PDB file of C-alpha atoms in Angstrom:
ATOM      1  CA  MET A   1     -37.006-113.333  15.251  1.00 70.00           C
ATOM      2  CA  ALA A   2     -34.357-112.448  17.829  1.00 82.00           C
ATOM      3  CA  GLU A   3     -31.846-109.726  17.004  1.00 81.00           C
ATOM      4  CA  THR A   4     -28.972-112.221  17.333  1.00 82.00           C
ATOM      5  CA  ASP A   5     -30.625-114.431  14.702  1.00 91.00           C
ATOM      6  CA  GLN A   6     -31.088-111.404  12.413  1.00 94.00           C
ATOM      7  CA  ASN A   7     -27.425-110.482  12.827  1.00 95.00           C
ATOM      8  CA  GLU A   8     -26.376-114.050  11.976  1.00 95.00           C
ATOM      9  CA  ILE A   9     -28.492-114.017   8.818  1.00 95.00           C
ATOM     10  CA  ARG A  10     -27.138-110.587   7.826  1.00 95.00           C
ATOM     11  CA  ALA A  11     -23.598-111.948   8.276  1.00 96.00           C
ATOM     12  CA  ARG A  12     -24.380-114.945   6.041  1.00 96.00           C
ATOM     13  CA  ILE A  13     -25.883-112.674   3.387  1.00 96.00           C
ATOM     14  CA  ALA A  14     -22.796-110.409   3.550  1.00 96.00           C
ATOM     15  CA  LYS A  15     -20.548-113.451   2.939  1.00 96.00           C
ATOM     16  CA  GLY A  16     -22.551-114.500  -0.134  1.00 96.00           C
ATOM     17  CA  LEU A  17     -23.839-117.661   1.542  1.00 97.00           C
ATOM     18  CA  VAL A  18     -27.227-119.259   0.878  1.00 97.00           C
ATOM     19  CA  TYR A  19     -30.214-117.964   2.844  1.00 97.00           C
ATOM     20  CA  THR A  20     -33.967-118.506   2.515  1.00 96.00           C
ATOM     21  CA  GLU A  21     -37.064-116.366   2.101  1.00 95.00           C
ATOM     22  CA  THR A  22     -38.235-117.221   5.609  1.00 95.00           C
ATOM     23  CA  GLU A  23     -34.866-116.284   7.110  1.00 95.00           C
ATOM     24  CA  ALA A  24     -34.831-112.948   5.270  1.00 95.00           C
ATOM     25  CA  ALA A  25     -38.469-112.040   5.984  1.00 95.00           C
ATOM     26  CA  PHE A  26     -37.411-109.476   8.618  1.00 95.00           C
ATOM     27  CA  LEU A  27     -35.892-107.389   5.775  1.00 96.00           C
ATOM     28  CA  ALA A  28     -39.286-106.874   4.086  1.00 95.00           C
ATOM     29  CA  PRO A  29     -39.948-103.403   5.608  1.00 95.00           C
ATOM     30  CA  ALA A  30     -37.014-102.075   3.534  1.00 96.00           C
ATOM     31  CA  ARG A  31     -38.943-102.784   0.316  1.00 97.00           C
ATOM     32  CA  ARG A  32     -40.221 -99.654  -1.449  1.00 98.00           C
ATOM     33  CA  GLU A  33     -42.989-101.312  -3.514  1.00 97.00           C
ATOM     34  CA  ASP A  34     -45.646 -98.639  -2.980  1.00 98.00           C
ATOM     35  CA  GLU A  35     -43.221 -95.816  -3.792  1.00 98.00           C
ATOM     36  CA  ILE A  36     -42.036 -97.609  -6.942  1.00 98.00           C
ATOM     37  CA  PHE A  37     -45.643 -98.130  -8.014  1.00 98.00           C
ATOM     38  CA  ALA A  38     -46.323 -94.429  -7.426  1.00 98.00           C
ATOM     39  CA  TYR A  39     -43.253 -93.390  -9.427  1.00 98.00           C
ATOM     40  CA  ASN A  40     -44.263 -95.589 -12.357  1.00 98.00           C
ATOM     41  CA  HIS A  41     -47.702 -93.928 -12.375  1.00 98.00           C
ATOM     42  CA  THR A  42     -46.549 -90.320 -11.938  1.00 97.00           C
ATOM     43  CA  PRO A  43     -46.832 -88.183 -15.099  1.00 96.00           C
ATOM     44  CA  PRO A  44     -43.440 -87.481 -16.709  1.00 92.00           C
ATOM     45  CA  GLY A  45     -44.037 -83.739 -16.417  1.00 94.00           C
ATOM     46  CA  ASP A  46     -44.389 -83.900 -12.631  1.00 97.00           C
ATOM     47  CA  THR A  47     -40.641 -83.709 -12.083  1.00 95.00           C
ATOM     48  CA  GLY A  48     -40.924 -82.519  -8.480  1.00 96.00           C
ATOM     49  CA  ARG A  49     -43.005 -85.527  -7.425  1.00 97.00           C
ATOM     50  CA  ARG A  50     -40.750 -87.900  -9.354  1.00 97.00           C
ATOM     51  CA  ARG A  51     -37.641 -86.501  -7.680  1.00 97.00           C
ATOM     52  CA  SER A  52     -39.265 -86.758  -4.256  1.00 98.00           C
ATOM     53  CA  LEU A  53     -40.170 -90.394  -4.878  1.00 98.00           C
ATOM     54  CA  LEU A  54     -36.643 -91.253  -6.051  1.00 98.00           C
ATOM     55  CA  THR A  55     -35.220 -89.924  -2.788  1.00 98.00           C
ATOM     56  CA  GLU A  56     -37.729 -92.075  -0.878  1.00 98.00           C
ATOM     57  CA  ILE A  57     -37.017 -95.199  -2.943  1.00 98.00           C
ATOM     58  CA  PHE A  58     -33.229 -95.278  -3.208  1.00 98.00           C
ATOM     59  CA  ALA A  59     -30.572 -95.378  -0.484  1.00 98.00           C
ATOM     60  CA  SER A  60     -28.967 -92.391  -2.211  1.00 98.00           C
ATOM     61  CA  VAL A  61     -29.602 -90.582  -5.476  1.00 98.00           C
ATOM     62  CA  GLY A  62     -27.468 -87.909  -7.091  1.00 98.00           C
ATOM     63  CA  GLU A  63     -28.346 -84.731  -8.937  1.00 97.00           C
ATOM     64  CA  ARG A  64     -29.816 -84.555 -12.461  1.00 96.00           C
ATOM     65  CA  THR A  65     -31.076 -88.131 -12.363  1.00 95.00           C
ATOM     66  CA  VAL A  66     -33.299 -89.339 -15.205  1.00 97.00           C
ATOM     67  CA  LEU A  67     -35.074 -92.667 -14.708  1.00 98.00           C
ATOM     68  CA  GLN A  68     -37.675 -93.535 -17.328  1.00 97.00           C
ATOM     69  CA  ALA A  69     -40.792 -95.362 -16.128  1.00 98.00           C
ATOM     70  CA  PRO A  70     -41.470 -98.117 -15.665  1.00 98.00           C
ATOM     71  CA  PHE A  71     -38.625 -99.460 -13.578  1.00 98.00           C
ATOM     72  CA  HIS A  72     -38.665-102.284 -11.060  1.00 98.00           C
ATOM     73  CA  ALA A  73     -36.762-103.122  -7.878  1.00 98.00           C
ATOM     74  CA  ALA A  74     -36.819-105.880  -5.291  1.00 98.00           C
ATOM     75  CA  PHE A  75     -36.168-103.297  -2.561  1.00 98.00           C
ATOM     76  CA  GLY A  76     -34.998-100.008  -4.049  1.00 98.00           C
ATOM     77  CA  SER A  77     -33.518 -99.101  -0.673  1.00 98.00           C
ATOM     78  CA  ASN A  78     -30.286-100.980  -1.472  1.00 98.00           C
ATOM     79  CA  VAL A  79     -29.529 -98.902  -4.596  1.00 98.00           C
ATOM     80  CA  HIS A  80     -27.088 -95.971  -4.660  1.00 98.00           C
ATOM     81  CA  ILE A  81     -27.081 -93.767  -7.780  1.00 98.00           C
ATOM     82  CA  GLY A  82     -24.578 -91.000  -8.552  1.00 98.00           C
ATOM     83  CA  ASP A  83     -24.982 -87.696 -10.408  1.00 98.00           C
ATOM     84  CA  ASP A  84     -26.041 -87.347 -14.053  1.00 98.00           C
ATOM     85  CA  PHE A  85     -27.523 -90.841 -14.283  1.00 98.00           C
ATOM     86  CA  PHE A  86     -29.756 -91.878 -17.185  1.00 98.00           C
ATOM     87  CA  GLY A  87     -31.782 -95.086 -16.895  1.00 98.00           C
ATOM     88  CA  ASN A  88     -34.072 -96.010 -19.760  1.00 98.00           C
ATOM     89  CA  VAL A  89     -37.363 -97.942 -19.578  1.00 98.00           C
ATOM     90  CA  ASN A  90     -37.693-101.369 -17.939  1.00 98.00           C
ATOM     91  CA  LEU A  91     -34.582-101.121 -15.794  1.00 98.00           C
ATOM     92  CA  THR A  92     -34.736-103.829 -13.125  1.00 98.00           C
ATOM     93  CA  PHE A  93     -32.784-103.754  -9.875  1.00 98.00           C
ATOM     94  CA  VAL A  94     -32.716-107.100  -8.040  1.00 98.00           C
ATOM     95  CA  ASP A  95     -31.187-105.349  -5.060  1.00 98.00           C
ATOM     96  CA  ASP A  96     -31.323-107.851  -2.227  1.00 98.00           C
ATOM     97  CA  VAL A  97     -27.919-106.346  -1.361  1.00 98.00           C
ATOM     98  CA  GLU A  98     -26.256-103.128  -2.539  1.00 98.00           C
ATOM     99  CA  ILE A  99     -26.051-101.904  -6.095  1.00 98.00           C
ATOM    100  CA  ARG A 100     -23.718 -98.902  -6.403  1.00 98.00           C
ATOM    101  CA  ILE A 101     -23.860 -96.832  -9.586  1.00 98.00           C
ATOM    102  CA  GLY A 102     -21.344 -94.024 -10.121  1.00 98.00           C
ATOM    103  CA  ASN A 103     -21.622 -90.659 -11.856  1.00 98.00           C
ATOM    104  CA  ASP A 104     -22.381 -90.132 -15.552  1.00 98.00           C
ATOM    105  CA  VAL A 105     -23.713 -93.671 -16.068  1.00 98.00           C
ATOM    106  CA  MET A 106     -26.103 -94.437 -18.947  1.00 98.00           C
ATOM    107  CA  ILE A 107     -28.252 -97.571 -19.026  1.00 98.00           C
ATOM    108  CA  ALA A 108     -30.291 -98.511 -22.113  1.00 98.00           C
ATOM    109  CA  PRO A 109     -33.760-100.167 -22.138  1.00 98.00           C
ATOM    110  CA  SER A 110     -34.562-103.506 -20.510  1.00 98.00           C
ATOM    111  CA  VAL A 111     -31.395-103.961 -18.443  1.00 98.00           C
ATOM    112  CA  THR A 112     -31.362-106.185 -15.351  1.00 98.00           C
ATOM    113  CA  LEU A 113     -28.903-105.690 -12.494  1.00 98.00           C
ATOM    114  CA  THR A 114     -29.285-108.736 -10.256  1.00 98.00           C
ATOM    115  CA  THR A 115     -27.360-109.141  -7.018  1.00 98.00           C
ATOM    116  CA  THR A 116     -29.069-112.467  -6.358  1.00 98.00           C
ATOM    117  CA  GLY A 117     -28.750-115.983  -7.767  1.00 97.00           C
ATOM    118  CA  HIS A 118     -29.876-119.433  -6.712  1.00 97.00           C
ATOM    119  CA  PRO A 119     -28.034-122.688  -5.984  1.00 96.00           C
ATOM    120  CA  VAL A 120     -27.864-125.234  -8.796  1.00 96.00           C
ATOM    121  CA  HIS A 121     -29.139-128.181  -6.732  1.00 97.00           C
ATOM    122  CA  PRO A 122     -32.934-128.042  -6.323  1.00 95.00           C
ATOM    123  CA  ALA A 123     -32.794-129.136  -2.670  1.00 95.00           C
ATOM    124  CA  ARG A 124     -30.876-125.948  -1.864  1.00 95.00           C
ATOM    125  CA  ARG A 125     -33.562-123.826  -3.551  1.00 95.00           C
ATOM    126  CA  ALA A 126     -36.234-124.879  -1.027  1.00 95.00           C
ATOM    127  CA  ASP A 127     -37.962-121.825   0.493  1.00 96.00           C
ATOM    128  CA  PHE A 128     -36.463-119.760  -2.378  1.00 96.00           C
ATOM    129  CA  GLY A 129     -32.885-120.438  -1.239  1.00 96.00           C
ATOM    130  CA  ARG A 130     -30.554-117.836  -2.713  1.00 97.00           C
ATOM    131  CA  PHE A 131     -27.260-116.004  -2.402  1.00 98.00           C
ATOM    132  CA  SER A 132     -26.525-112.323  -2.947  1.00 98.00           C
ATOM    133  CA  GLU A 133     -23.408-110.338  -3.842  1.00 98.00           C
ATOM    134  CA  PRO A 134     -23.180-106.577  -4.476  1.00 98.00           C
ATOM    135  CA  ILE A 135     -22.812-104.984  -7.911  1.00 98.00           C
ATOM    136  CA  VAL A 136     -20.647-101.917  -8.584  1.00 98.00           C
ATOM    137  CA  ILE A 137     -20.897 -99.835 -11.753  1.00 99.00           C
ATOM    138  CA  GLU A 138     -18.160 -97.214 -11.799  1.00 98.00           C
ATOM    139  CA  ASP A 139     -18.344 -93.690 -13.280  1.00 98.00           C
ATOM    140  CA  LYS A 140     -19.014 -93.045 -16.978  1.00 98.00           C
ATOM    141  CA  VAL A 141     -20.149 -96.589 -17.847  1.00 98.00           C
ATOM    142  CA  TRP A 142     -22.586 -97.180 -20.719  1.00 98.00           C
ATOM    143  CA  ILE A 143     -24.666-100.372 -20.641  1.00 98.00           C
ATOM    144  CA  GLY A 144     -26.519-101.372 -23.830  1.00 98.00           C
ATOM    145  CA  SER A 145     -30.052-102.716 -24.212  1.00 98.00           C
ATOM    146  CA  ASN A 146     -31.074-106.079 -22.764  1.00 98.00           C
ATOM    147  CA  VAL A 147     -27.907-106.566 -20.714  1.00 98.00           C
ATOM    148  CA  VAL A 148     -27.964-108.729 -17.590  1.00 98.00           C
ATOM    149  CA  VAL A 149     -25.381-108.007 -14.890  1.00 98.00           C
ATOM    150  CA  LEU A 150     -24.994-110.920 -12.454  1.00 98.00           C
ATOM    151  CA  PRO A 151     -24.150-111.010  -8.725  1.00 98.00           C
ATOM    152  CA  GLY A 152     -20.777-109.748  -7.548  1.00 98.00           C
ATOM    153  CA  VAL A 153     -19.789-107.965 -10.774  1.00 98.00           C
ATOM    154  CA  ARG A 154     -17.832-104.697 -10.956  1.00 98.00           C
ATOM    155  CA  ILE A 155     -17.857-102.766 -14.238  1.00 99.00           C
ATOM    156  CA  GLY A 156     -14.852-100.462 -14.458  1.00 98.00           C
ATOM    157  CA  TYR A 157     -14.684 -96.744 -15.217  1.00 98.00           C
ATOM    158  CA  GLY A 158     -15.702 -95.667 -18.704  1.00 98.00           C
ATOM    159  CA  SER A 159     -16.461 -99.139 -20.025  1.00 98.00           C
ATOM    160  CA  VAL A 160     -19.134-100.014 -22.576  1.00 98.00           C
ATOM    161  CA  ILE A 161     -21.199-103.197 -22.335  1.00 98.00           C
ATOM    162  CA  GLY A 162     -22.674-104.273 -25.685  1.00 98.00           C
ATOM    163  CA  ALA A 163     -26.380-104.937 -26.111  1.00 98.00           C
ATOM    164  CA  GLY A 164     -27.620-108.384 -25.112  1.00 98.00           C
ATOM    165  CA  SER A 165     -24.557-109.255 -23.020  1.00 98.00           C
ATOM    166  CA  VAL A 166     -24.605-111.352 -19.848  1.00 98.00           C
ATOM    167  CA  VAL A 167     -21.956-109.951 -17.509  1.00 98.00           C
ATOM    168  CA  SER A 168     -20.836-112.704 -15.154  1.00 98.00           C
ATOM    169  CA  ARG A 169     -17.347-111.408 -14.255  1.00 98.00           C
ATOM    170  CA  ASP A 170     -15.649-108.083 -13.625  1.00 98.00           C
ATOM    171  CA  ILE A 171     -14.977-105.796 -16.581  1.00 98.00           C
ATOM    172  CA  PRO A 172     -11.822-103.642 -16.359  1.00 98.00           C
ATOM    173  CA  PRO A 173     -11.913 -99.867 -16.867  1.00 98.00           C
ATOM    174  CA  MET A 174     -12.001 -98.321 -20.349  1.00 98.00           C
ATOM    175  CA  SER A 175     -13.030-101.527 -22.142  1.00 98.00           C
ATOM    176  CA  VAL A 176     -15.586-102.508 -24.745  1.00 98.00           C
ATOM    177  CA  ALA A 177     -17.090-105.838 -23.680  1.00 98.00           C
ATOM    178  CA  VAL A 178     -19.797-107.903 -25.375  1.00 98.00           C
ATOM    179  CA  GLY A 179     -21.312-111.363 -25.502  1.00 98.00           C
ATOM    180  CA  THR A 180     -22.686-114.221 -23.474  1.00 97.00           C
ATOM    181  CA  PRO A 181     -20.695-114.548 -21.363  1.00 97.00           C
ATOM    182  CA  CYS A 182     -19.496-110.965 -21.688  1.00 98.00           C
ATOM    183  CA  ARG A 183     -15.830-110.637 -22.673  1.00 98.00           C
ATOM    184  CA  VAL A 184     -13.552-107.685 -23.321  1.00 98.00           C
ATOM    185  CA  VAL A 185     -13.060-107.244 -27.070  1.00 98.00           C
ATOM    186  CA  ARG A 186     -10.852-104.150 -27.033  1.00 97.00           C
ATOM    187  CA  PRO A 187      -9.715-101.183 -24.968  1.00 97.00           C
ATOM    188  CA  ILE A 188     -11.215 -97.720 -25.340  1.00 97.00           C
ATOM    189  CA  THR A 189      -8.468 -95.361 -26.586  1.00 96.00           C
ATOM    190  CA  ASP A 190      -8.074 -91.780 -27.803  1.00 95.00           C
ATOM    191  CA  ALA A 191      -8.743 -93.080 -31.325  1.00 94.00           C
ATOM    192  CA  ASP A 192     -12.366 -93.464 -30.206  1.00 94.00           C
ATOM    193  CA  LEU A 193     -12.626 -89.679 -29.839  1.00 93.00           C
ATOM    194  CA  ALA A 194     -12.863 -89.492 -33.648  1.00 91.00           C
ATOM    195  CA  SER A 195     -15.226 -92.442 -34.061  1.00 86.00           C
ATOM    196  CA  ARG A 196     -18.976 -92.861 -33.732  1.00 79.00           C
ATOM    197  CA  ALA A 197     -18.751 -96.424 -32.417  1.00 70.00           C
TER     198      ALA A 197
END
């Protein structure tokens, strides 16, 4: 594929427009499948090897990162992770475009962060037609078990996403949000300093 064609497809992807598997095939070398497989099969005690693999897999990875195996990623190379990150088992990154995770973020088991969706009409899903929009998770966010974060979402500083939620729109900073679709139920205030929940 000519470089001009690749640039045109990259521009369409960046605008959140539909593109196909065949059109995006030139992006395949950015996938880190072998490295992800190796990470998921590296003993937990081999922290040096695990750290080395994380720096090979992700676009950037901060200090004191804990990522429990197994995890999964479409690419891995489109994920940016800040300092003091904790990701529990079965975290899935559908990172066809960027996922940016800030500092001090905690993610519970079986969470999916998906930058990619598919058109509703079946004719537009031919050749795995899809669209992609970046996800941003700001500093100090906590995401509960079995949450799904959909394309284009930003979760604001300090917010908590309740277990089982489907996050289809932005969540403002310092909010507790739950449900399907996920909605803000209350702000986080200083009163929460004296509370367990």
